[in-house]
Coordinates of C-alpha atoms (C1' of nucleotides) in Angstrom, one line a residue:
Chain A
M1 CA 24.9 -22.8 14.9
S2 CA 22.2 -22.3 11.8
E3 CA 20.6 -20.3 14.3
N4 CA 23.8 -18.0 13.4
L5 CA 23.6 -18.1 10.0
A6 CA 19.8 -16.1 10.5
L7 CA 22.0 -13.9 12.1
E8 CA 24.6 -12.9 9.2
R9 CA 21.5 -13.4 6.8
F10 CA 20.1 -10.7 8.8
L11 CA 23.4 -8.7 8.4
A12 CA 23.5 -8.7 5.1
R13 CA 20.4 -7.6 4.4
L14 CA 20.8 -4.3 6.3
L15 CA 24.5 -4.2 4.5
L16 CA 23.4 -4.4 1.4
R17 CA 21.7 -1.1 2.3
S18 CA 24.0 0.7 5.2
S19 CA 27.7 0.7 5.9
L20 CA 29.0 -0.7 9.7
D21 CA 31.4 -0.9 10.8
E22 CA 33.6 -4.0 12.9
D23 CA 31.7 -3.3 16.4
E24 CA 28.0 -2.4 14.6
R25 CA 28.3 -5.8 13.1
R26 CA 29.5 -7.8 16.0
A27 CA 26.9 -6.6 17.9
I28 CA 24.0 -7.3 15.6
L29 CA 26.1 -11.0 15.1
S30 CA 25.7 -11.2 19.3
L31 CA 22.0 -10.2 19.4
P32 CA 20.1 -12.5 22.3
F33 CA 17.2 -15.0 20.4
E34 CA 15.0 -17.5 21.0
V35 CA 14.1 -19.8 18.7
A36 CA 10.5 -21.7 17.2
R37 CA 9.5 -23.4 15.2
H38 CA 6.0 -23.1 12.9
R39 CA 4.5 -25.6 11.6
A40 CA 2.4 -24.0 8.2
H41 CA -1.0 -22.0 8.2
R42 CA -0.1 -20.9 11.8
D43 CA -0.8 -17.7 12.4
F44 CA 1.9 -17.1 15.4
V45 CA 1.7 -13.6 15.7
Q46 CA -1.7 -12.7 16.4
P47 CA -3.7 -9.6 15.7
G48 CA -3.8 -6.2 17.6
Q49 CA -1.7 -7.4 20.9
N50 CA 1.7 -6.0 22.0
T51 CA 4.7 -7.4 21.5
D52 CA 8.2 -7.1 22.9
F53 CA 10.1 -9.0 20.3
A54 CA 10.4 -9.2 16.8
C55 CA 10.6 -12.0 14.5
L56 CA 13.9 -13.0 11.9
V57 CA 13.1 -14.9 9.8
A58 CA 15.5 -18.4 9.5
E59 CA 13.9 -20.6 7.3
G60 CA 10.5 -21.1 5.7
L61 CA 8.4 -18.2 5.0
A62 CA 6.1 -15.6 6.5
G63 CA 3.4 -13.4 5.8
R64 CA 2.1 -10.5 7.7
F65 CA -1.2 -9.8 6.9
D66 CA -4.5 -7.9 7.7
Q67 CA -7.8 -9.8 8.4
F68 CA -11.5 -8.6 7.7
A69 CA -14.4 -9.5 9.7
D70 CA -16.0 -12.5 6.8
G71 CA -12.0 -14.1 7.4
H72 CA -11.1 -12.7 4.2
R73 CA -7.6 -11.9 4.5
Q74 CA -4.6 -10.0 2.7
I75 CA -1.2 -10.3 2.8
V76 CA 0.8 -6.7 3.1
A77 CA 4.4 -8.5 3.5
L78 CA 6.0 -11.7 2.3
H79 CA 9.3 -12.7 4.8
L80 CA 11.9 -14.7 3.6
P81 CA 15.2 -16.3 6.0
G82 CA 17.2 -12.7 6.8
D83 CA 14.3 -10.7 6.7
M84 CA 13.1 -9.3 10.3
C85 CA 9.3 -9.4 10.3
D86 CA 8.1 -6.7 12.3
L87 CA 10.9 -4.5 13.1
H88 CA 8.5 -2.0 13.1
S89 CA 7.1 -3.2 16.5
V90 CA 10.7 -1.9 17.9
P91 CA 9.3 2.1 18.1
M92 CA 6.0 1.1 17.6
P93 CA 4.9 -2.4 19.3
H94 CA 1.2 -2.6 19.1
T95 CA 0.3 -4.3 16.0
G96 CA -2.3 -4.9 14.5
W97 CA -1.6 -7.2 12.0
G98 CA -0.3 -10.8 12.4
I99 CA 1.9 -12.8 11.2
E100 CA 1.7 -16.0 9.5
S101 CA 3.9 -18.9 8.5
L102 CA 3.4 -20.3 4.7
S103 CA 5.2 -22.8 5.3
D104 CA 6.9 -24.9 7.4
T105 CA 9.4 -21.7 9.0
R106 CA 12.2 -21.4 12.2
V107 CA 11.8 -18.2 13.3
L108 CA 14.2 -16.2 15.9
L109 CA 12.7 -14.5 18.9
I110 CA 14.3 -11.2 19.5
P111 CA 14.4 -9.2 22.6
H112 CA 12.8 -5.6 22.0
R113 CA 14.7 -3.9 24.3
A114 CA 18.0 -5.3 22.6
L115 CA 17.5 -3.7 19.1
I116 CA 16.9 -0.1 21.2
D117 CA 19.4 -0.6 23.2
L118 CA 21.7 -0.9 20.3
S119 CA 20.1 1.4 17.9
V120 CA 20.7 4.2 21.0
R121 CA 24.3 3.2 21.6
Y122 CA 25.1 2.9 17.8
P123 CA 23.2 5.6 15.4
A124 CA 24.6 3.7 12.3
I125 CA 22.7 0.4 13.3
A126 CA 19.7 2.8 14.5
F127 CA 19.5 4.6 11.2
A128 CA 20.4 1.2 8.9
F129 CA 16.9 -0.4 11.0
W130 CA 15.3 3.0 10.2
R131 CA 16.6 1.9 6.2
D132 CA 14.9 -1.0 6.7
T133 CA 11.5 -0.6 7.5
V134 CA 11.7 2.4 4.2
A135 CA 12.4 -0.2 2.5
D136 CA 9.7 -2.3 3.3
G137 CA 7.8 0.5 3.0
S138 CA 9.0 1.1 -0.7
V139 CA 7.6 -2.4 -1.5
L140 CA 4.3 -1.9 0.3
A141 CA 3.7 1.3 -2.1
K142 CA 4.7 -0.6 -5.2
W143 CA 2.4 -3.7 -4.1
L144 CA -0.7 -1.0 -3.3
A145 CA 0.3 1.2 -7.0
A146 CA 0.3 -2.7 -9.0
Q147 CA -3.2 -4.0 -6.6
G148 CA -4.3 -0.3 -7.6
R149 CA -3.9 -0.4 -11.5
R150 CA -2.9 -3.4 -12.8
S151 CA -5.3 -6.1 -13.6
A152 CA -4.5 -9.9 -12.6
R153 CA -1.9 -10.7 -14.6
E154 CA 0.2 -8.0 -14.5
R155 CA 0.3 -8.0 -10.5
L156 CA 1.5 -11.9 -10.4
A157 CA 4.0 -11.1 -13.7
H158 CA 5.6 -8.1 -11.7
L159 CA 5.7 -10.2 -7.8
L160 CA 7.6 -13.3 -9.6
C161 CA 9.8 -10.5 -11.0
E162 CA 10.3 -9.4 -7.3
I163 CA 10.6 -12.8 -5.6
G164 CA 13.0 -14.2 -8.3
I165 CA 15.7 -11.2 -6.9
R166 CA 14.2 -11.7 -3.7
M167 CA 15.3 -14.9 -3.6
E168 CA 18.6 -14.7 -5.1
Q169 CA 19.7 -12.4 -2.9
A170 CA 18.6 -14.2 -0.2
G171 CA 21.0 -17.0 -1.6
L172 CA 18.1 -19.2 -2.7
G173 CA 17.9 -19.6 -5.4
S174 CA 17.9 -17.5 -9.2
R175 CA 16.2 -14.9 -10.4
E176 CA 14.9 -17.4 -13.3
H177 CA 15.2 -19.9 -10.9
F178 CA 13.2 -20.8 -7.6
T179 CA 11.7 -22.9 -5.2
L180 CA 8.4 -20.4 -3.9
R181 CA 6.9 -22.7 -0.6
T182 CA 3.4 -20.8 -1.0
T183 CA 0.1 -22.7 -1.9
Q184 CA -2.2 -20.5 -3.9
A185 CA -4.2 -19.7 -2.0
Q186 CA -1.5 -17.6 -0.1
L187 CA -0.4 -15.7 -3.3
A188 CA -3.6 -15.2 -4.2
D189 CA -3.6 -13.5 -0.2
V190 CA -1.0 -11.4 -1.7
L191 CA -2.4 -10.5 -4.9
G192 CA -5.6 -9.5 -3.7
L193 CA -7.0 -11.8 -6.1
T194 CA -9.1 -15.5 -5.3
A195 CA -7.8 -18.7 -5.4
V196 CA -9.3 -19.4 -8.8
H197 CA -8.1 -16.4 -10.2
L198 CA -4.6 -16.8 -9.4
N199 CA -4.9 -19.9 -10.8
R200 CA -6.0 -18.7 -14.3
S201 CA -3.3 -15.8 -14.2
L202 CA -0.8 -18.5 -13.8
Q203 CA -1.8 -20.4 -16.2
A204 CA -1.6 -17.5 -18.4
L205 CA 1.4 -16.6 -17.9
R206 CA 2.1 -20.5 -19.3
A207 CA 0.3 -20.0 -22.3
E208 CA 2.3 -17.1 -23.2
G209 CA 5.3 -19.5 -22.3
L210 CA 6.7 -16.6 -20.4
I211 CA 7.2 -19.1 -17.4
E212 CA 7.2 -22.5 -16.9
T213 CA 6.2 -24.3 -12.9
N214 CA 6.9 -28.0 -11.6
G215 CA 5.0 -28.1 -7.7
R216 CA 6.1 -24.8 -5.7
E217 CA 8.9 -24.4 -8.4
F218 CA 9.7 -22.1 -10.6
R219 CA 11.1 -21.7 -13.6
I220 CA 10.9 -17.8 -15.5
L221 CA 11.3 -18.3 -19.4
D222 CA 11.8 -15.1 -20.5
T223 CA 12.2 -13.0 -17.8
H224 CA 12.5 -9.8 -20.4
A225 CA 9.5 -10.4 -21.5
L226 CA 7.9 -11.2 -18.2
C227 CA 9.3 -7.4 -16.4
G228 CA 7.9 -5.1 -19.6
L229 CA 4.5 -7.3 -19.3
A230 CA 5.4 -6.3 -15.0
E231 CA 6.3 -2.9 -16.1
F232 CA 9.0 -4.6 -13.4
D233 CA 11.9 -1.8 -12.4
P234 CA 14.1 -3.2 -9.1
E235 CA 15.1 0.5 -8.0
Y236 CA 11.8 0.3 -5.5
L237 CA 13.9 -2.5 -3.4
L238 CA 16.5 0.0 -2.5
L239 CA 19.0 -2.3 -3.2
H240 CA 22.5 -0.3 -3.7
G241 CA 22.0 1.4 -0.5
G242 CA 21.9 5.2 0.3
D243 CA 24.2 5.9 2.9
R244 CA 25.5 9.3 3.4
T245 CA 24.7 9.6 6.4
S246 CA 24.8 7.9 9.4
R247 CA 28.4 8.5 10.3
R248 CA 29.2 12.3 12.9
G249 CA 30.6 14.8 11.1
Chain B
M1 CA 5.6 33.2 10.8
S2 CA 3.0 31.0 9.4
E3 CA 6.7 28.9 8.7
N4 CA 6.5 28.6 12.1
L5 CA 3.0 26.9 12.7
A6 CA 4.0 24.3 10.2
L7 CA 7.4 23.3 12.1
E8 CA 4.6 23.5 15.0
R9 CA 2.5 21.1 14.2
F10 CA 5.0 18.7 12.3
L11 CA 6.6 18.9 16.2
A12 CA 2.9 17.9 17.9
R13 CA 2.3 15.1 15.0
L14 CA 6.0 13.9 16.0
L15 CA 5.0 14.0 20.0
L16 CA 1.7 12.4 19.4
R17 CA 3.8 9.3 19.3
S18 CA 7.0 10.0 20.8
S19 CA 7.7 12.2 23.7
L20 CA 10.8 15.0 23.3
D21 CA 12.3 17.0 26.1
E22 CA 13.2 20.7 26.0
D23 CA 16.1 20.3 23.6
E24 CA 15.0 18.6 21.4
R25 CA 11.6 20.0 20.9
R26 CA 13.6 22.8 20.2
A27 CA 15.9 20.8 17.6
I28 CA 12.9 20.4 16.0
L29 CA 11.4 24.7 15.9
S30 CA 14.4 25.5 14.6
L31 CA 15.3 23.6 11.2
P32 CA 16.0 25.0 8.6
F33 CA 14.4 25.9 5.7
E34 CA 13.2 26.9 2.4
V35 CA 9.7 27.6 0.9
A36 CA 7.8 26.6 -1.6
R37 CA 4.5 27.4 -3.6
H38 CA 2.8 25.2 -5.7
R39 CA -0.7 25.3 -7.8
A40 CA -3.3 22.8 -7.5
H41 CA -1.5 19.1 -10.3
R42 CA 1.9 20.1 -9.7
D43 CA 4.4 17.1 -9.9
F44 CA 6.6 19.0 -7.7
V45 CA 9.1 15.9 -6.9
Q46 CA 9.7 13.9 -10.2
P47 CA 9.6 10.3 -9.7
G48 CA 13.3 8.8 -10.0
Q49 CA 15.0 11.8 -9.3
N50 CA 18.0 11.5 -5.9
T51 CA 16.5 15.3 -3.1
D52 CA 18.7 16.3 -0.3
F53 CA 15.7 17.8 0.8
A54 CA 12.5 16.6 2.5
C55 CA 9.0 18.5 2.1
L56 CA 6.7 19.3 5.1
V57 CA 3.2 20.5 4.0
A58 CA 2.1 23.9 5.7
E59 CA -0.4 24.0 3.6
G60 CA -2.6 22.3 0.9
L61 CA -2.6 18.6 0.5
A62 CA 0.1 16.7 -1.3
G63 CA -0.3 13.3 -2.1
R64 CA 2.7 10.5 -3.3
F65 CA 2.1 8.6 -6.3
D66 CA 3.5 6.0 -8.3
Q67 CA 2.8 6.6 -11.8
F68 CA 3.0 3.8 -15.2
A69 CA 4.0 3.7 -18.2
D70 CA -0.1 4.8 -19.7
G71 CA 0.2 7.7 -17.4
H72 CA -2.4 6.2 -14.9
R73 CA -1.1 6.6 -11.6
Q74 CA -1.8 5.8 -7.7
I75 CA -1.3 7.6 -4.9
V76 CA 0.0 5.4 -2.2
A77 CA 0.2 8.5 0.4
L78 CA -2.1 12.0 1.3
H79 CA 0.1 14.4 3.5
L80 CA -2.2 17.7 5.3
P81 CA -0.7 20.0 6.8
G82 CA 1.9 19.0 9.6
D83 CA 3.3 15.8 7.7
M84 CA 6.7 15.1 6.3
C85 CA 5.7 14.1 2.6
D86 CA 9.2 12.1 2.5
L87 CA 10.8 11.7 5.6
H88 CA 11.5 8.2 4.1
S89 CA 14.1 10.0 1.6
V90 CA 16.5 11.3 4.1
P91 CA 17.8 7.4 4.5
M92 CA 17.6 6.5 1.0
P93 CA 17.7 9.2 -1.2
H94 CA 16.9 8.1 -4.3
T95 CA 12.8 8.0 -4.4
G96 CA 10.8 6.2 -7.3
W97 CA 7.5 7.9 -6.5
G98 CA 7.1 11.9 -7.0
I99 CA 5.4 14.2 -4.8
E100 CA 1.9 16.1 -6.9
S101 CA -0.2 18.9 -5.0
L102 CA -3.5 18.1 -5.1
S103 CA -4.5 21.9 -3.6
D104 CA -2.8 25.3 -3.8
T105 CA 0.1 24.0 -1.4
R106 CA 3.2 25.6 0.7
V107 CA 6.0 23.5 1.2
L108 CA 8.7 23.6 3.7
L109 CA 12.3 22.1 1.8
I110 CA 14.3 21.2 5.0
P111 CA 17.8 19.9 4.2
H112 CA 18.2 16.2 4.7
R113 CA 21.3 17.1 6.2
A114 CA 20.3 19.1 9.1
L115 CA 17.3 16.1 9.4
I116 CA 20.7 13.5 9.8
D117 CA 22.4 15.8 12.4
L118 CA 19.4 16.0 14.4
S119 CA 19.0 12.2 14.4
V120 CA 22.4 11.4 14.6
R121 CA 22.5 13.3 17.7
Y122 CA 19.3 12.8 19.2
P123 CA 19.0 9.3 19.8
A124 CA 15.4 10.5 20.9
I125 CA 15.1 11.9 17.3
A126 CA 16.0 9.5 15.5
F127 CA 13.2 7.1 16.9
A128 CA 10.3 9.9 16.5
F129 CA 11.2 9.7 12.4
W130 CA 11.5 6.2 12.5
R131 CA 8.3 6.1 14.1
D132 CA 7.1 8.4 11.7
T133 CA 8.1 6.1 9.1
V134 CA 6.2 2.9 10.9
A135 CA 3.1 5.3 11.2
D136 CA 3.5 5.7 7.1
G137 CA 3.8 2.3 6.8
S138 CA 0.8 1.1 8.4
V139 CA -1.7 3.3 7.1
L140 CA -0.2 2.0 3.4
A141 CA -0.5 -1.6 4.8
K142 CA -4.4 -0.7 5.5
W143 CA -4.5 0.8 2.6
L144 CA -3.6 -1.8 0.8
A145 CA -6.4 -4.5 2.9
A146 CA -8.3 -1.8 1.1
Q147 CA -7.7 -2.4 -2.3
G148 CA -7.1 -5.9 -2.3
R149 CA -10.3 -7.3 0.1
R150 CA -13.4 -4.6 -0.3
S151 CA -15.7 -3.0 -2.5
A152 CA -15.4 0.7 -3.8
R153 CA -18.3 2.1 -1.5
E154 CA -16.6 0.0 1.5
R155 CA -12.8 1.7 0.7
L156 CA -14.4 5.3 0.2
A157 CA -16.2 5.0 3.6
H158 CA -13.0 3.4 5.1
L159 CA -10.5 6.9 4.2
L160 CA -13.5 9.3 4.8
C161 CA -13.1 8.3 8.4
E162 CA -9.8 7.9 8.0
I163 CA -8.8 11.5 6.8
G164 CA -11.7 12.5 9.1
I165 CA -9.9 11.8 12.0
R166 CA -6.6 12.9 10.7
M167 CA -8.1 16.5 9.7
E168 CA -9.4 16.8 13.2
Q169 CA -5.7 15.9 14.6
A170 CA -4.2 18.5 11.7
G171 CA -6.6 21.3 13.6
L172 CA -8.2 21.5 10.6
G173 CA -12.3 20.4 11.6
S174 CA -13.8 17.9 12.9
R175 CA -14.0 14.1 12.0
E176 CA -17.5 14.6 10.9
H177 CA -17.1 17.9 9.1
F178 CA -14.1 18.7 6.7
T179 CA -13.1 20.4 3.6
L180 CA -11.5 17.7 1.3
R181 CA -9.7 20.0 -1.8
T182 CA -8.8 17.5 -4.3
T183 CA -11.0 16.5 -7.4
Q184 CA -13.2 13.2 -7.7
A185 CA -10.1 11.8 -10.4
Q186 CA -7.7 12.2 -7.8
L187 CA -9.5 10.9 -4.8
A188 CA -10.0 8.3 -7.7
D189 CA -6.4 7.8 -7.9
V190 CA -5.8 6.8 -4.3
L191 CA -8.9 4.2 -3.7
G192 CA -7.6 2.8 -7.6
L193 CA -11.1 3.7 -9.1
T194 CA -11.7 5.3 -12.0
A195 CA -13.2 8.7 -11.4
V196 CA -16.5 7.7 -12.9
H197 CA -16.9 5.1 -10.5
L198 CA -15.6 6.6 -7.3
N199 CA -18.5 9.9 -8.8
R200 CA -20.6 6.6 -8.5
S201 CA -19.6 5.5 -5.4
L202 CA -20.2 8.6 -3.6
Q203 CA -23.3 8.5 -4.6
A204 CA -23.9 5.6 -2.9
L205 CA -22.9 6.8 0.3
R206 CA -25.1 10.2 -0.1
A207 CA -28.2 8.1 -1.5
E208 CA -27.2 5.6 2.0
G209 CA -27.6 8.8 4.0
L210 CA -24.3 7.9 5.5
I211 CA -22.5 11.4 4.1
E212 CA -23.8 14.7 2.7
T213 CA -21.7 16.8 0.0
N214 CA -21.3 20.6 -0.9
G215 CA -18.8 21.0 -3.3
R216 CA -15.6 19.7 -1.7
E217 CA -16.9 20.0 2.3
F218 CA -18.3 16.3 3.4
R219 CA -20.2 15.6 6.6
I220 CA -20.5 12.3 7.8
L221 CA -24.4 11.6 8.9
D222 CA -24.2 8.7 10.2
T223 CA -20.1 8.0 11.4
H224 CA -21.7 4.8 13.1
A225 CA -23.0 3.3 9.5
L226 CA -20.1 4.6 7.5
C227 CA -17.6 3.1 10.1
G228 CA -18.9 -0.1 9.9
L229 CA -19.3 -0.2 6.1
A230 CA -15.6 0.3 6.2
E231 CA -14.9 -1.8 9.4
F232 CA -12.9 1.3 10.6
D233 CA -10.5 0.9 13.5
P234 CA -8.5 3.8 14.0
E235 CA -5.8 1.8 15.9
Y236 CA -3.4 1.6 12.5
L237 CA -2.8 4.8 13.0
L238 CA -0.9 4.6 15.9
L239 CA -2.3 7.6 17.3
H240 CA -1.3 6.6 21.2
G241 CA 2.1 6.7 21.4
G242 CA 4.7 3.5 22.0
D243 CA 7.4 5.3 23.8
R244 CA 8.7 3.0 26.2
T245 CA 12.1 3.4 24.9
S246 CA 14.7 6.4 23.0
R247 CA 15.8 7.1 26.6
R248 CA 19.3 5.5 27.4
G249 CA 18.9 3.0 30.2
Chain C
dC1 C1' -5.3 -47.3 0.0
dG2 C1' -7.5 -44.1 1.4
dC3 C1' -8.1 -38.9 3.1
dC4 C1' -7.1 -34.4 2.7
dT5 C1' -4.9 -30.6 0.8
dT6 C1' -4.7 -28.6 -3.2
dC7 C1' -5.2 -27.6 -8.3
dT8 C1' -7.7 -27.1 -12.2
dT9 C1' -11.7 -26.2 -14.5
dG10 C1' -16.6 -25.1 -15.9
dA11 C1' -21.2 -21.9 -15.4
dG12 C1' -23.2 -17.9 -14.4
dG13 C1' -23.3 -13.0 -12.3
dG14 C1' -21.5 -8.5 -10.7
dT15 C1' -18.7 -5.3 -9.7
dT16 C1' -15.4 -1.9 -12.2
dC17 C1' -14.3 -0.2 -16.8
dT18 C1' -14.2 2.4 -20.7
dC19 C1' -16.0 5.7 -23.9
dA20 C1' -18.5 8.9 -25.0
dA21 C1' -21.4 13.0 -23.7
dA22 C1' -24.5 16.7 -21.2
dG23 C1' -24.5 19.1 -17.1
dT24 C1' -22.9 22.6 -13.6
dG25 C1' -20.4 26.3 -11.5
dG26 C1' -16.6 29.4 -11.0
dG27 C1' -13.4 32.7 -13.2
dT28 C1' -12.4 35.8 -17.0
dG29 C1' -12.7 39.0 -20.6
dG30 C1' -15.3 42.2 -23.3
Chain D
dC1 C1' -22.6 42.5 -15.7
dC2 C1' -22.6 39.0 -19.3
dA3 C1' -20.4 35.8 -22.1
dC4 C1' -17.3 32.9 -23.0
dC5 C1' -14.1 28.5 -21.4
dC6 C1' -12.5 25.5 -19.2
dA7 C1' -11.7 21.8 -15.5
dC8 C1' -14.8 19.2 -12.9
dT9 C1' -18.8 16.3 -12.0
dT10 C1' -22.8 13.4 -13.4
dT11 C1' -25.4 10.0 -16.4
dG12 C1' -25.7 6.2 -19.7
dA13 C1' -24.7 2.0 -22.3
dG14 C1' -21.8 -1.8 -23.2
dA15 C1' -17.9 -4.6 -22.2
dA16 C1' -14.3 -7.1 -19.7
dC17 C1' -12.3 -8.7 -15.5
dC18 C1' -13.2 -11.5 -12.0
dC19 C1' -16.1 -13.4 -9.0
dT20 C1' -19.0 -17.3 -6.6
dC21 C1' -20.2 -21.4 -6.3
dA22 C1' -19.3 -26.4 -7.3
dA23 C1' -17.6 -30.0 -8.9
dG24 C1' -13.8 -33.2 -10.4
dA25 C1' -8.2 -34.0 -10.6
dA26 C1' -3.9 -34.4 -8.6
dG27 C1' -0.8 -35.5 -5.3
dG28 C1' 0.8 -36.0 -0.4
dC29 C1' 0.8 -38.7 2.8
dG30 C1' 0.4 -42.3 6.7

DNA sequence: CGCCTTCTTGAGGGTTCTCAAAGTGGGTGG
DNA sequence: CCACCCACTTTGAGAACCCTCAAGAAGGCG
């Protein structure tokens, strides 16, 4: 039952960007799955293996990462409840990256076969999946740009703006008040910083009166200034569809 | 005629990762298009507009970029001949980024409508397009990881390894000897560096005997050492298909 | 109460940036 | 054919940002 909630969230995420009819919605909601639970800090998908299922986050927080020989890692995507971590593994089952649980997490494992069948049967679903992949890529591109050209403080500000909106969208808080269940070391892995410098960047934002934190609870005190510092424009999250397309004719 | 070559290159790129039958191949090769020519340094797609066509690079080199208020830009994808710059714009026509010609470039403009029609009619083509998007995203993730966790020298080494392989794949040289028609400032925009520091990183690789350059011609003298420095593993380019899927049944 | 993880603080060093100017080379016009 | 110009590359010096190493506080859990 709370498992159905996860599929509903996934469907809701798809419907943000794509329109699906009754049949297609039902098809999504009746996807088969198995449930897996993971405590925090577990790499539940190892880098460099072939998978035959995709992971839908039902609860908690997951991160896709790339790891280097020296053990350092970079998190290249954050996945909130309702996000399919590796929809991209459906067309390309060999994944070079791993997925870790950032907090305690419940995940639905959905067989690739079922997702493939749906997208062959329903072109609109194929488009919806493709769109979802594009949206992930758009976030990735934004992160890359920030990583390459902005300071630590600016990147952190940008990430907080993004997470606020995504949390709100997922029904897990508001864009100005949410709980982010990660350690500072994990956030540093997202932003390409050391834990020490992330900590100092957080302090800077607090000192400027832009945010307030209480444990892992974040409150954004000055949205305007934070977005300004980050040059944040939610456009890239692709939240208002693009669906002129998927129907025949 | 040389226009057909571009479509053939695009098809060849798709066939690296997907299998398409005679009909489907013909359909790709008969896509309609218009031709556009651009000199170097032109932003031929402006950030933040809606497009109704996709750009296939026929000749030259193009870069997708994100730009900041201070004018600094980050290139988030490099496109060689045969690459479709913005296949992702087919399902999501509003793009936040721009595309610039890095060198003199010839581009085929292909109406979204035609691409959509193909992917509705041929599920295998829809999968092939989706896969292509996934491959782009995989490169993006790798760049992000490098950007976040590796030094300038290591990132540059990684980029040169990648470009070598992609050049070879596109029939434009070998992985150890190719001509990269970009300025150092543009390469700096790819790697998130300043032009000055990129120049010094290049000098470092030359001094170590790893590469040799002559104008914009690159020769890799010690592939093993260069790949080692970069921790380069071509896996992420997703060059060996994953097509168990697209056929019904 | 004690352990373990996480957060915070400090000091020093290295990579990369900024600013500025000099060298190089290809193209164009006289 | 030479001279000039422009874009690009290279060099230098100093500063800023971020990292490393290390250790001390704080908070959660048994």
